[in-house]
Tab-separated table of C-alpha atoms in Angstrom:
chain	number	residue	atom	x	y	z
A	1	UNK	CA	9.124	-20.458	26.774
A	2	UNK	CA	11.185	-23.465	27.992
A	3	UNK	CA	13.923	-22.604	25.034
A	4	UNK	CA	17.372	-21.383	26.123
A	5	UNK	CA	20.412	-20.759	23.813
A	6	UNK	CA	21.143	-22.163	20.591
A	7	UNK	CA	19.529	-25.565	21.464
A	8	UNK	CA	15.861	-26.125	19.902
A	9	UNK	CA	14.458	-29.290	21.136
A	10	UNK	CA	11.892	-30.940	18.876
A	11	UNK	CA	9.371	-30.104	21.128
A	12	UNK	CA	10.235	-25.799	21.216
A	13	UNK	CA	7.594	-25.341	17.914
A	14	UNK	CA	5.192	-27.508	19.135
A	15	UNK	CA	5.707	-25.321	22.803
A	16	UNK	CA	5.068	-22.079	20.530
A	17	UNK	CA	2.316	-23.719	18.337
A	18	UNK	CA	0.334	-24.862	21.555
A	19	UNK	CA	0.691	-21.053	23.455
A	20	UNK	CA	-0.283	-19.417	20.382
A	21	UNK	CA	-3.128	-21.566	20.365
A	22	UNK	CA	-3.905	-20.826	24.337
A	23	UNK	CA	-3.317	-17.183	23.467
A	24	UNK	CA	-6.030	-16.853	20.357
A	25	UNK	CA	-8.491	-18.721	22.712
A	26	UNK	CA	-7.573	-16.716	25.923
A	27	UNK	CA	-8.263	-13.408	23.952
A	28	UNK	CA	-11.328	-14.978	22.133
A	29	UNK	CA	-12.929	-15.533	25.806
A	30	UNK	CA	-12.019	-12.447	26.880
A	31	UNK	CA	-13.625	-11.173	23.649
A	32	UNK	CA	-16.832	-13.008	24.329
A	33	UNK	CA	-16.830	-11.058	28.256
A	34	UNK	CA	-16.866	-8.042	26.820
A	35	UNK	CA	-20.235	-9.092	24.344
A	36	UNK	CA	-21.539	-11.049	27.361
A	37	UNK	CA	-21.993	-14.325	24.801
A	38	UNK	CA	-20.716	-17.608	25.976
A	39	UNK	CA	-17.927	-18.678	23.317
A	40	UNK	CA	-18.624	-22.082	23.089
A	41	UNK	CA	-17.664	-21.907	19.368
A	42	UNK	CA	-14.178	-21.376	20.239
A	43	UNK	CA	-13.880	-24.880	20.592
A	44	UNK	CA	-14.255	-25.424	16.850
A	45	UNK	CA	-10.598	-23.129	15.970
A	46	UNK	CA	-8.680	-24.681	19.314
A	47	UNK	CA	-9.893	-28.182	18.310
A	48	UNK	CA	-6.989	-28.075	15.431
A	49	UNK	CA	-4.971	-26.032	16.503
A	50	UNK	CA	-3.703	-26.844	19.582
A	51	UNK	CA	-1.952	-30.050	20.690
A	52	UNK	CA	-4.415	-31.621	22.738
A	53	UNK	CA	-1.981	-32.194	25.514
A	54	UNK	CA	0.879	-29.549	26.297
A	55	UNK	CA	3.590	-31.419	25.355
A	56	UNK	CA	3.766	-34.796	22.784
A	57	UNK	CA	5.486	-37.647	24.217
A	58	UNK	CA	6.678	-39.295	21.137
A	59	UNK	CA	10.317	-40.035	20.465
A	60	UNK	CA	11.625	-37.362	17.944
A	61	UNK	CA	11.642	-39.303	13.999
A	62	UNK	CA	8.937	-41.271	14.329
A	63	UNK	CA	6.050	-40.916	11.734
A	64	UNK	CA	3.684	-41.850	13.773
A	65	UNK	CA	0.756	-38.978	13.696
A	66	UNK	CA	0.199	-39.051	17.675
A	67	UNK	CA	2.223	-35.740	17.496
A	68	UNK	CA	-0.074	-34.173	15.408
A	69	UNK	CA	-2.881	-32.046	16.950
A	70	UNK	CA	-6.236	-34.183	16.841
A	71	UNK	CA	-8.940	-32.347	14.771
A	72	UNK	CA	-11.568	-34.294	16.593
A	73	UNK	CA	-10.407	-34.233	20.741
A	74	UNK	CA	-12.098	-31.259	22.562
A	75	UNK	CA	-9.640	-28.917	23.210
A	76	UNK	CA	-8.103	-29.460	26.264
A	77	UNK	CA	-7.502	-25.667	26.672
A	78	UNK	CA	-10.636	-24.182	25.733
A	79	UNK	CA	-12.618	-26.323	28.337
A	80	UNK	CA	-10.385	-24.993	31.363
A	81	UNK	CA	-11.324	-21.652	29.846
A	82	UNK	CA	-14.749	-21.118	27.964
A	83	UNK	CA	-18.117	-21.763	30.328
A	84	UNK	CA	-19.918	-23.796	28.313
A	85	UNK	CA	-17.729	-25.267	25.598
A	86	UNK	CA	-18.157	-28.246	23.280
A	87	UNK	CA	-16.397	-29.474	20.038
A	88	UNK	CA	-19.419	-28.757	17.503
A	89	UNK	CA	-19.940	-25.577	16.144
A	90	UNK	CA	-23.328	-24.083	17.244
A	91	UNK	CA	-25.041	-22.450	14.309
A	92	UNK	CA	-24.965	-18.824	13.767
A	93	UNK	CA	-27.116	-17.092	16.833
A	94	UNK	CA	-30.916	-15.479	16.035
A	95	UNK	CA	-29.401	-12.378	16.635
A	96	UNK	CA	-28.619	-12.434	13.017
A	97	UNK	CA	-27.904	-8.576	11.503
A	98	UNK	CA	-30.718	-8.704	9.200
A	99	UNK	CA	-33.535	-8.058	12.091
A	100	UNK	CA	-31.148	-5.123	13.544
A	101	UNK	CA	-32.860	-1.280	13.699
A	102	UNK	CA	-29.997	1.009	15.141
A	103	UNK	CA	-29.416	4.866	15.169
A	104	UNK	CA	-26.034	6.142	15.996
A	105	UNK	CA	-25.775	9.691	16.100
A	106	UNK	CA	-22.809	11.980	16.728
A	107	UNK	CA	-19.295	14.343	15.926
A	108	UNK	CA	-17.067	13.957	13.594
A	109	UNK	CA	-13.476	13.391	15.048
A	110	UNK	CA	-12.389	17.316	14.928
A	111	UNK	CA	-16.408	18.554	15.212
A	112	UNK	CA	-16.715	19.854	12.071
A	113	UNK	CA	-19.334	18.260	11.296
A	114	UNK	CA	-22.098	16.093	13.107
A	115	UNK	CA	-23.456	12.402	11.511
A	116	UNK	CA	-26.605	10.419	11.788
A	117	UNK	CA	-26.371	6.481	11.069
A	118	UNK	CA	-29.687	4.796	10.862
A	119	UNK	CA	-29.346	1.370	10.282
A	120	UNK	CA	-32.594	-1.076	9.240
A	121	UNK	CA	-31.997	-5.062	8.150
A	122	UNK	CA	-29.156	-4.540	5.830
A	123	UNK	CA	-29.999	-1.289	4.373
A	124	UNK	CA	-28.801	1.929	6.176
A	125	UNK	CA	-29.407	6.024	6.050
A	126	UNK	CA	-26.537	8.502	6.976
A	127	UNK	CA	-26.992	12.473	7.211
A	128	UNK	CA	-23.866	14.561	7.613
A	129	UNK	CA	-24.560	18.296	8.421
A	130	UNK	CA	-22.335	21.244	9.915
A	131	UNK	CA	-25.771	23.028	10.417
A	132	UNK	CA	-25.194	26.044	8.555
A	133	UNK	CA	-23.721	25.001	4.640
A	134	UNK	CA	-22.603	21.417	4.138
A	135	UNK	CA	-24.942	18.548	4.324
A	136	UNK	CA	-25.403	15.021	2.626
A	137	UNK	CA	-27.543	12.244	2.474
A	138	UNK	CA	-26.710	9.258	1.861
A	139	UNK	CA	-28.411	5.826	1.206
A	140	UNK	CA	-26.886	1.863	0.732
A	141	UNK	CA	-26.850	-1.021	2.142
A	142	UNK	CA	-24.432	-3.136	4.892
A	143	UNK	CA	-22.629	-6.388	4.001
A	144	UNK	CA	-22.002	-8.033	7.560
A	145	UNK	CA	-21.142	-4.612	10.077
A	146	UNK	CA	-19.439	-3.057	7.046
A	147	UNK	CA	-21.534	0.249	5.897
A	148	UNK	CA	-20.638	1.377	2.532
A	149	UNK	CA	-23.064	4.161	1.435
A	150	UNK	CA	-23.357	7.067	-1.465
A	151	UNK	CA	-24.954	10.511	-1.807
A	152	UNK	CA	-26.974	11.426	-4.850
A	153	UNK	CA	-23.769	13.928	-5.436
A	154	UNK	CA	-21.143	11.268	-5.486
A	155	UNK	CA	-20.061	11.423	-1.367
A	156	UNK	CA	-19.421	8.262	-0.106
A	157	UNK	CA	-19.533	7.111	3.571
A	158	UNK	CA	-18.059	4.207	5.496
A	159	UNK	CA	-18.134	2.449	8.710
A	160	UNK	CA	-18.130	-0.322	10.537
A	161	UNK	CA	-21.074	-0.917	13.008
A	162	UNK	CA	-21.193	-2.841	16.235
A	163	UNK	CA	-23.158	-3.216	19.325
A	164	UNK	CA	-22.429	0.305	20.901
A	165	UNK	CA	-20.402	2.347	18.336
A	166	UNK	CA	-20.126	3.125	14.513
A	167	UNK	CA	-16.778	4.258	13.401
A	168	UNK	CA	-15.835	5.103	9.838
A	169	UNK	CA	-15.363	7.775	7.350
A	170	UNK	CA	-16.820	10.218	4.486
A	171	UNK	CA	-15.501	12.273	2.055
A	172	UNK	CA	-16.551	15.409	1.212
A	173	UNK	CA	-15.016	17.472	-1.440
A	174	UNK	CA	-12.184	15.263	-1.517
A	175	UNK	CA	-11.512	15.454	2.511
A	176	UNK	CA	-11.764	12.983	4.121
A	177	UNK	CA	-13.211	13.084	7.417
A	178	UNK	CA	-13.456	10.277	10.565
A	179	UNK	CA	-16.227	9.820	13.223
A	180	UNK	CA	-16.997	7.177	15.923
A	181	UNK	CA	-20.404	7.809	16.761
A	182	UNK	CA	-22.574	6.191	19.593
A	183	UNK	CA	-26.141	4.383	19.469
A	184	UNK	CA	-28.693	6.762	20.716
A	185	UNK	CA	-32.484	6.331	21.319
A	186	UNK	CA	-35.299	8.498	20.848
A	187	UNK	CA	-35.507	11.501	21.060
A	188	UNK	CA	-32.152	11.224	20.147
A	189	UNK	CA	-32.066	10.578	15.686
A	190	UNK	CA	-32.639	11.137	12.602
A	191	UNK	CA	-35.678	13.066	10.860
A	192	UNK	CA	-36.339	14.267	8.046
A	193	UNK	CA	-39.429	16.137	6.247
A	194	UNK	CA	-39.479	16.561	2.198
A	195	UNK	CA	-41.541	18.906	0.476
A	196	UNK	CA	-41.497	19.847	-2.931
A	197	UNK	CA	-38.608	21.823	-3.339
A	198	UNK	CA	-37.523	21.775	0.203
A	199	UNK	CA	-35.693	19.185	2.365
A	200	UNK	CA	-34.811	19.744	5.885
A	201	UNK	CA	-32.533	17.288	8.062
A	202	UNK	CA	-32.128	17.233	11.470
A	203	UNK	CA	-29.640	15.016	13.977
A	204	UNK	CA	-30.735	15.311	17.573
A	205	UNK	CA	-28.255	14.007	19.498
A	206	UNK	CA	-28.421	12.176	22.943
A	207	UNK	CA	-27.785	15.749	24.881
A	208	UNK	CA	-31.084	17.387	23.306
A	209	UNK	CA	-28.752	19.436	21.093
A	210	UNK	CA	-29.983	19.287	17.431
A	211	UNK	CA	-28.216	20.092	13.999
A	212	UNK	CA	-29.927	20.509	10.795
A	213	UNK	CA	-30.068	22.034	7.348
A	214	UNK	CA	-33.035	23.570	5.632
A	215	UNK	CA	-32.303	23.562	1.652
A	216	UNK	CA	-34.266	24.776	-0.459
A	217	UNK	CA	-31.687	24.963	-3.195
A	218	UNK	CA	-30.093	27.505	-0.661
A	219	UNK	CA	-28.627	25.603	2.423
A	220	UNK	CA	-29.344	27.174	5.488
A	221	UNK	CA	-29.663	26.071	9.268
A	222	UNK	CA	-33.129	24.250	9.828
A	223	UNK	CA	-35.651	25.375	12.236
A	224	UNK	CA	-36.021	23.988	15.603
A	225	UNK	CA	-37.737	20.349	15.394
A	226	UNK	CA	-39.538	19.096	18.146
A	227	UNK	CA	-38.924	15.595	17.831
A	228	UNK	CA	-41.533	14.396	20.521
A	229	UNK	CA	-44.621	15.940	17.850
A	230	UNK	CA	-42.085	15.852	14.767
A	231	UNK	CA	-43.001	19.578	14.243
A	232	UNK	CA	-40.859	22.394	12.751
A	233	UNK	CA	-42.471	25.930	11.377
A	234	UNK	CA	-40.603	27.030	8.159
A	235	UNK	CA	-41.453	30.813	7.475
A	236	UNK	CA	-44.842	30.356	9.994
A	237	UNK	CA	-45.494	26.991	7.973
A	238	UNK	CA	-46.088	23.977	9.893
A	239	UNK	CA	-44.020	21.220	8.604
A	240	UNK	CA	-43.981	17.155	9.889
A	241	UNK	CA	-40.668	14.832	9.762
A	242	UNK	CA	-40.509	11.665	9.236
A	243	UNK	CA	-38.169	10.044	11.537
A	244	UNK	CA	-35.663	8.069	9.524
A	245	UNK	CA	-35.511	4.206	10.017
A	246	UNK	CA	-32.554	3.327	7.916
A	247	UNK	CA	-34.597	1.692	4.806
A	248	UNK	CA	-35.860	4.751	3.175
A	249	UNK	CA	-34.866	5.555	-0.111
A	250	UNK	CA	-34.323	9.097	-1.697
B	1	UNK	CA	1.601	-49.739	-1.144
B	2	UNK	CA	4.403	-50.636	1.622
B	3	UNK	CA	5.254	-48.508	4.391
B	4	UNK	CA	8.697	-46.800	3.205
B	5	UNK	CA	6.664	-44.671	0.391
B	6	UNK	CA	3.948	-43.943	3.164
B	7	UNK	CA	6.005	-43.123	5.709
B	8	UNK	CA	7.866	-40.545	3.147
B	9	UNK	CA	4.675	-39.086	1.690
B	10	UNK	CA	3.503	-38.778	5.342
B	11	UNK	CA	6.386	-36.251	6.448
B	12	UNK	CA	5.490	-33.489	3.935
B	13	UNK	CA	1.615	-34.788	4.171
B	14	UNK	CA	1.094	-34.641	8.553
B	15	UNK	CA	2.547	-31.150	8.689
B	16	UNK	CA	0.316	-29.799	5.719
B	17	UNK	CA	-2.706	-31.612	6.720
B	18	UNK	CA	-2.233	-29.624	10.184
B	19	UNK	CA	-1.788	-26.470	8.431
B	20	UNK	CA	-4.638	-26.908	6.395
B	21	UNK	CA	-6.722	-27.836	9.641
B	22	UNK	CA	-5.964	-24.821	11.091
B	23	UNK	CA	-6.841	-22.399	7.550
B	24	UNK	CA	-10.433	-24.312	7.093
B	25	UNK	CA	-11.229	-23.796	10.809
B	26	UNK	CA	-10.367	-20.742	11.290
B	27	UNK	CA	-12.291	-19.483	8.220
B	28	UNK	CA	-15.726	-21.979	9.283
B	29	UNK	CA	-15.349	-19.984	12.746
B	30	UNK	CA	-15.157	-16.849	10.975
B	31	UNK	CA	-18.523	-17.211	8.681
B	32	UNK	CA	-20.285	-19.579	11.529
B	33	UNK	CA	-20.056	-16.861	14.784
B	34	UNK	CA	-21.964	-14.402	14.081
B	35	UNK	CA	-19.687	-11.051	13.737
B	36	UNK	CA	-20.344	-8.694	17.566
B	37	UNK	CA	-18.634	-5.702	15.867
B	38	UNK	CA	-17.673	-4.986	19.359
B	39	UNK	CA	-13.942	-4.112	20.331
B	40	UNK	CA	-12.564	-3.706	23.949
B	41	UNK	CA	-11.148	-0.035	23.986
B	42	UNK	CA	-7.254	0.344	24.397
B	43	UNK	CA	-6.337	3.616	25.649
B	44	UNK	CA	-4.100	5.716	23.565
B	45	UNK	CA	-5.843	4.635	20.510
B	46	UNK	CA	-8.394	6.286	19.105
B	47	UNK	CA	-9.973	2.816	17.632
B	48	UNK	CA	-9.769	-0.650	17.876
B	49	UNK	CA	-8.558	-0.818	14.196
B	50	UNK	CA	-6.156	1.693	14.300
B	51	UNK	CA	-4.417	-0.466	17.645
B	52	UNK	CA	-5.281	-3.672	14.812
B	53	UNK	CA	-3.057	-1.609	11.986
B	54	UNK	CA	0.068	-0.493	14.445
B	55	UNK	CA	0.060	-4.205	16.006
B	56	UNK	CA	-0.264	-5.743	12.509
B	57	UNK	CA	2.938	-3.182	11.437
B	58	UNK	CA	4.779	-4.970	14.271
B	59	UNK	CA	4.674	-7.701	12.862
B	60	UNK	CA	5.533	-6.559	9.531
B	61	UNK	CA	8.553	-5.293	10.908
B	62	UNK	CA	9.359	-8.483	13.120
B	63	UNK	CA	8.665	-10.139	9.613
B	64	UNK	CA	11.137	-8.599	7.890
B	65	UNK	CA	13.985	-9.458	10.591
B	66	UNK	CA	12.265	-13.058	10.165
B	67	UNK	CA	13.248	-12.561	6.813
B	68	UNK	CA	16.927	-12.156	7.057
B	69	UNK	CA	17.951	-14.306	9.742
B	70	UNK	CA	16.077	-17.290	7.699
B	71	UNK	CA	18.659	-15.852	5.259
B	72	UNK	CA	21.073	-16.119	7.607
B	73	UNK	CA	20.422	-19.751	9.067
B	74	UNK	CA	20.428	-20.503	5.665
B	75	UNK	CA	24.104	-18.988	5.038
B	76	UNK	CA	22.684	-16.324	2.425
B	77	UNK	CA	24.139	-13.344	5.219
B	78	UNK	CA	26.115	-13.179	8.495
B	79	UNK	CA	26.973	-16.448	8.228
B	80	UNK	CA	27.835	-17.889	11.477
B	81	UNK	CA	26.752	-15.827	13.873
B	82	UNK	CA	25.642	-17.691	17.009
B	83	UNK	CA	22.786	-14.698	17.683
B	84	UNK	CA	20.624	-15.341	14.300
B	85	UNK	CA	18.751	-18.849	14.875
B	86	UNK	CA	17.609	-17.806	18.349
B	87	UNK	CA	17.068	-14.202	17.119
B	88	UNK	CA	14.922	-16.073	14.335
B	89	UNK	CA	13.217	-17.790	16.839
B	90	UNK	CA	12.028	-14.779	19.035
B	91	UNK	CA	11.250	-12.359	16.778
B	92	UNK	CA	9.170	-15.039	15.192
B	93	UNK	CA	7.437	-15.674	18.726
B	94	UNK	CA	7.004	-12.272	18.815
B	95	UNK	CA	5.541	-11.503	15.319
B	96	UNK	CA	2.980	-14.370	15.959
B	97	UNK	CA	2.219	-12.948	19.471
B	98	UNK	CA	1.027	-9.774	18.153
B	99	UNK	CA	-0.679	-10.932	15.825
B	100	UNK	CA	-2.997	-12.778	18.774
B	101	UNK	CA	-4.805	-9.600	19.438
B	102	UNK	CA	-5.494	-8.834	15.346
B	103	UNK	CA	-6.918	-11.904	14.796
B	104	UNK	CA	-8.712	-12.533	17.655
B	105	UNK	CA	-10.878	-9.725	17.149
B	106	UNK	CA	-11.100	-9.663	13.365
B	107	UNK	CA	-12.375	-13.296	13.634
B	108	UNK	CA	-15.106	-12.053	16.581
B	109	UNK	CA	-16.056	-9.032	15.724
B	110	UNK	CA	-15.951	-8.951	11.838
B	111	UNK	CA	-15.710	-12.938	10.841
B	112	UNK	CA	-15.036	-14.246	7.238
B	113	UNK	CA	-16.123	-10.845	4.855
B	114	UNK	CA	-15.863	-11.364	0.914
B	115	UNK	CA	-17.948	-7.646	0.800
B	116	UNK	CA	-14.915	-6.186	-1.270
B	117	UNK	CA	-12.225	-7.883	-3.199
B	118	UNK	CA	-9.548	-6.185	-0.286
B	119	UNK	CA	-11.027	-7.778	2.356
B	120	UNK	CA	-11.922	-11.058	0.736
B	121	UNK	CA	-7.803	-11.502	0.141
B	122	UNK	CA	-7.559	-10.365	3.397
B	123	UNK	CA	-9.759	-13.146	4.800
B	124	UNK	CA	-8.149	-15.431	2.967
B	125	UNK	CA	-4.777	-14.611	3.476
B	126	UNK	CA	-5.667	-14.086	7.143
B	127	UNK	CA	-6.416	-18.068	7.130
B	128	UNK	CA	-3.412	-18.699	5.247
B	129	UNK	CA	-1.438	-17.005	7.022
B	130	UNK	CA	-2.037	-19.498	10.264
B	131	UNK	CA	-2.044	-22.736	8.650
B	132	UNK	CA	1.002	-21.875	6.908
B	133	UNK	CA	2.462	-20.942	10.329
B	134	UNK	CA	1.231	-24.464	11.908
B	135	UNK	CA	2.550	-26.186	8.790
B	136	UNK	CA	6.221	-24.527	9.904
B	137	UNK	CA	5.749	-25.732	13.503
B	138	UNK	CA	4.817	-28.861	12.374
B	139	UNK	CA	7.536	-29.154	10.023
B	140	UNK	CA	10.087	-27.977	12.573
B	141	UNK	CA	8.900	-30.530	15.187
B	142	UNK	CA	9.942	-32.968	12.809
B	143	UNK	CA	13.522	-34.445	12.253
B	144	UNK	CA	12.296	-36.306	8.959
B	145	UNK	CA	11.126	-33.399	6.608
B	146	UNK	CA	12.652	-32.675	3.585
B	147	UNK	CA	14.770	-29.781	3.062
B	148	UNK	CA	12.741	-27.844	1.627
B	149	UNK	CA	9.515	-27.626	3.192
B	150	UNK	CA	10.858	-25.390	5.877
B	151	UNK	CA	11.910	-22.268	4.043
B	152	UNK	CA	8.939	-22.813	1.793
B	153	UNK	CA	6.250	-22.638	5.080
B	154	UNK	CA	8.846	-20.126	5.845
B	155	UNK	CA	7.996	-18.167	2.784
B	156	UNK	CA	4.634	-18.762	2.817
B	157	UNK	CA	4.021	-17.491	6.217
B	158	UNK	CA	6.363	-14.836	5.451
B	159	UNK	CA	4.149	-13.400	2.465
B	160	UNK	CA	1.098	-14.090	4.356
B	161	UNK	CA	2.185	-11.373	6.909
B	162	UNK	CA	3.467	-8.986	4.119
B	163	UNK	CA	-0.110	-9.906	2.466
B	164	UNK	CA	-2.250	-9.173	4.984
B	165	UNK	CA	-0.448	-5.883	5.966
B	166	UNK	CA	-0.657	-4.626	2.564
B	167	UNK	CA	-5.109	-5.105	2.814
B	168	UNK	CA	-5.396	-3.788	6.597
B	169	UNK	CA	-3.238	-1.587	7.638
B	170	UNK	CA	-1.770	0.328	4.802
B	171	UNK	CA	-5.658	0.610	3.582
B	172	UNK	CA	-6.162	1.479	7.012
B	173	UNK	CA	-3.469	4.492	7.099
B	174	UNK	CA	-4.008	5.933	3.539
B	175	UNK	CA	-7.965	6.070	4.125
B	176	UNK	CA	-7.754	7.317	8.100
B	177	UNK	CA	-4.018	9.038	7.769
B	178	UNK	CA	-0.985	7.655	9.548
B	179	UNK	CA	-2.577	8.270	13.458
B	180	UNK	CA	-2.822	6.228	16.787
C-alpha cells in the first residue's frame, strides 16, 4: 500500500478496493489451475469490482461518476491474468452435477470406522461399517456438492463432494465422527446383496482390502466378496451383490 | 430537476450503486459457475474448510479491533490517540485480505447454495458483506458524503463479518470440534 502515517489520500480506499479486487481474481485463477477450467467467468465479479484503471484521476469533490468502477469495461485486471477472458458470463458448463456417477470409499479420520459414498445424479448411497458390530445405511439426495443423507434408524451423514475427495461427517449414537474419503474405481466400492432376512455390505477399498457386515438381525463380519463375479458364500450358500450406484433405495 | 438536488442524491447514490454492483455480481457468479468442489490442500490443515473457519475467525477478530477504533475515530474511546485511524485502516486491510482466500473458494467450489436456511444467510450475507465493503471504499474516496454513511457501511460491513462467522465457522467448530 502507498499509505504512510496519519495521512489518507482520497485515493488510499480506492488503492485497497482495487487490490482486493486483484486479490479475489488472482486466487480465483489460481483456483481454476488447480480444476484445469479456464476462468473466463471471472470477468463477470472483477467487471464491478475493480476500478478499471489502478488509480482514478479525478480531482477529489467532484460528483462526477468517472471514479466509480464501470460495470460494463472488461476488467483490466482479469485480462492480464485469466487465458481466455471476456466480460459475459458463459452459461453454466455441461458438466452439470446431475449426470455425475462417483464412488468414494475410505477411513474415518481416527479409523474406527470405514465409509462408502456412492453418488448417482443428485441422489447418493453411504455405508458406514467397522466390520465386526456397527454398520449403517444410508440413502438421500445432494443439493449442489452438499450430501445430506439418513439411515432408516435415524443416523444422519454429511459431506461435501468434489472432483477427488468427499469430506464430511456422521453421527452415530450421538458421536460424531469425520472422514475425507477419496474417489475410487472398480473393484474398489460399494456392494451390497439383500435377502430376506439378511443384508450384507461390503466397502472394498482402492488397496483390495474389504470391510463388511453380514446382519441377519445379528451383526457380524461379512464373508469375503469377490467383487470381480460379485460372489460371497454365507454358511456354503452362494450369494450375488449388487454393486451400489448411488440411486438405490432401501 | 436541477443539478444541486442531483448532485446531493448522487453522493449517497454512486457509492451504493457500487456496493450493490459488487453484491448482485458476486452472487450471479456464484449460481452461474458451476460449483468444482475442489480445494487446493494447505498443509497443517486437515481440510480446506477447517483453513476457511480459522481464516474467517481472523477476521472476526480483526473485526472486532475494527470495531473499536471506528469507536475511537469517532471519539466514543481513546480519544486522540494518533495510532487508532491508521490502526483502523490496517487491521481493516487485513480483515478483508483474509477473507480473499474464504471467498474465493466458497464462490468456486461451492457457489450461491440456498440447500439449508444456514447457508442461504450465509450466501447472502457473504454478498453483503462485499458490497457493503465497496460501498465504504466508495464512500471514503469521497470528500462529499454525508456523515453518516460511513459508520453505517461501517456497521454494515461490520455485522456482515460477525454474520457470516456465526453460519461458517462456529457451525463449522461445533459440528467438526474446535481442530486445525
Amino acid at each position: 500500500m502507498l499509505v504512510s502515517g496519519d495521512e489518507m489520500g482520497q485515493r488510499s480506499p480506492l488503492v485497497t478496493l482495487a487490490a482486493t479486487a486483484v486479490g479475489l481474481v488472482a486466487l480465483l485463477v489460481v483456483d481454476s489451475t488447480q480444476t484445469g477450467t479456464t476462468a473466463a467467468t471471472d470477468g463477470t465479479v472483477t467487471a464491478t469490482s475493480a476500478p478499471t484503471t489502478s488509480a482514478p484521476t479525478t480531482a477529489p469533490g467532484t460528483s462526477t461518476p468517472t471514479d466509480v468502477p464501470a460495470t460494463t469495461a472488461p476488467p483490466t485486471v482479469a485480462a492480464t491474468n485469466t487465458p481466455a477472458s471476456s466480460s459475459s458470463p458463459q452459461p453454466p458448463r455441461t458438466t452439470a452435477p446431475t449426470h455425475r456417477t462417483v464412488v468414494y470409499v475410505g477411513k474415518t479420520e481416527h479409523r474406527q470406522a470405514t465409509v462408502a459414498l456412492a453418488v448417482k445424479g443428485n441422489r447418493a448411497v453411504a455405508y458406514v461399517c467397522d466390520g465386526s458390530r456397527l454398520e449403517a445405511w444410508l440413502v438421500g439426495v445432494i443439493a449442489d456438492a452438499h450430501v445430506a443423507l439418513r439411515s432408516r434408524t435415524g443416523e444422519r451423514l454429511v459431506a461435501t463432494i468434489g472432483s477427488r475427495t468427499a469430506t464430511g461427517s456422521f453421527t452415530l449414537r450421538g458421536r460424531t465422527i469425520r472422514f475425507e474419503i477419496g474417489v475410487a474405481g472398480p473393484p474398489a466400492g460399494l456392494y451390497r446383496s439383500a435377502t430376506s432376512g439378511r443384508t450384507i455390505g461390503w466397502i472394498v477399498l482402492p488397496d483390495g482390502n474389504q470391510v463388511g457386515i453380514d446382519n441377519d438381525g445379528t451383526p457380524a463380519p461379512a464373508p469375503r466378496l469377490d467383487p470381480a463375479r460379485r460372489i460371497a458364500s454365507v454358511d456354503g450358500v452362494q450369494v450375488t451383490a449388487q454393486s451400489i450406484a448411488g440411486d438405490e433405495t432401501f | 430537476m436541477t443539478t444541486v438536488p442531483m448532485r446531493r442524491a448522487s453522493r449517497v447514490a454512486i457509492p451504493l450503486a457500487g456496493g450493490a454492483a459488487v453484491a448482485i455480481a458476486l452472487g450471479v457468479y456464484g449460481r452461474v459457475h458451476a460449483p468444482t468442489g475442489v480445494a487446493i490442500d494447505i498443509a497443517g490443515f486437515s481440510s480446506f474448510r477447517s483453513v476457511k473457519s480459522w481464516l474467517a475467525t481472523v477476521a472476526l477478530v480483526l473485526a472486532l479491533v475494527q470495531i473499536v477504533t471506528a469507536m475511537a475515530i469517532f471519539g466514543r474511546v481513546f480519544t486522540g490517540r494518533r495510532w487508532v485511524a491508521p490502526l483502523h485502516r490496517w487491521t481493516g486491510r487485513a480483515a478483508v485480505a483474509v477473507t480473499l482466500p474464504v471467498v474465493a473458494h466458497c464462490l468456486y467450489a461451492l457457489g450461491f447454495q440456498y440447500g439449508e436456511p444456514r447457508v442461504l444467510i450465509h450466501s447472502l450475507l457473504g454478498c453483503f458483506f462485499y458490497g457493503a465493503f465497496v460501498v465504504k471504499m466508495l464512500a471514503l474516496s469521497r470528500t462529499d458524503t454525508p456523515g453518516w454513511l460511513l459508520p453505517v457501511a461501517g456497521g454494515a460491513v461490520a455485522i456482515g463479518i460477525v454474520g457470516l462467522w456465526l453460519t461458517s465457522s462456529l457451525w463449522f467448530f461445533t459440528t467438526f470440534g474446535i481442530i486445525r
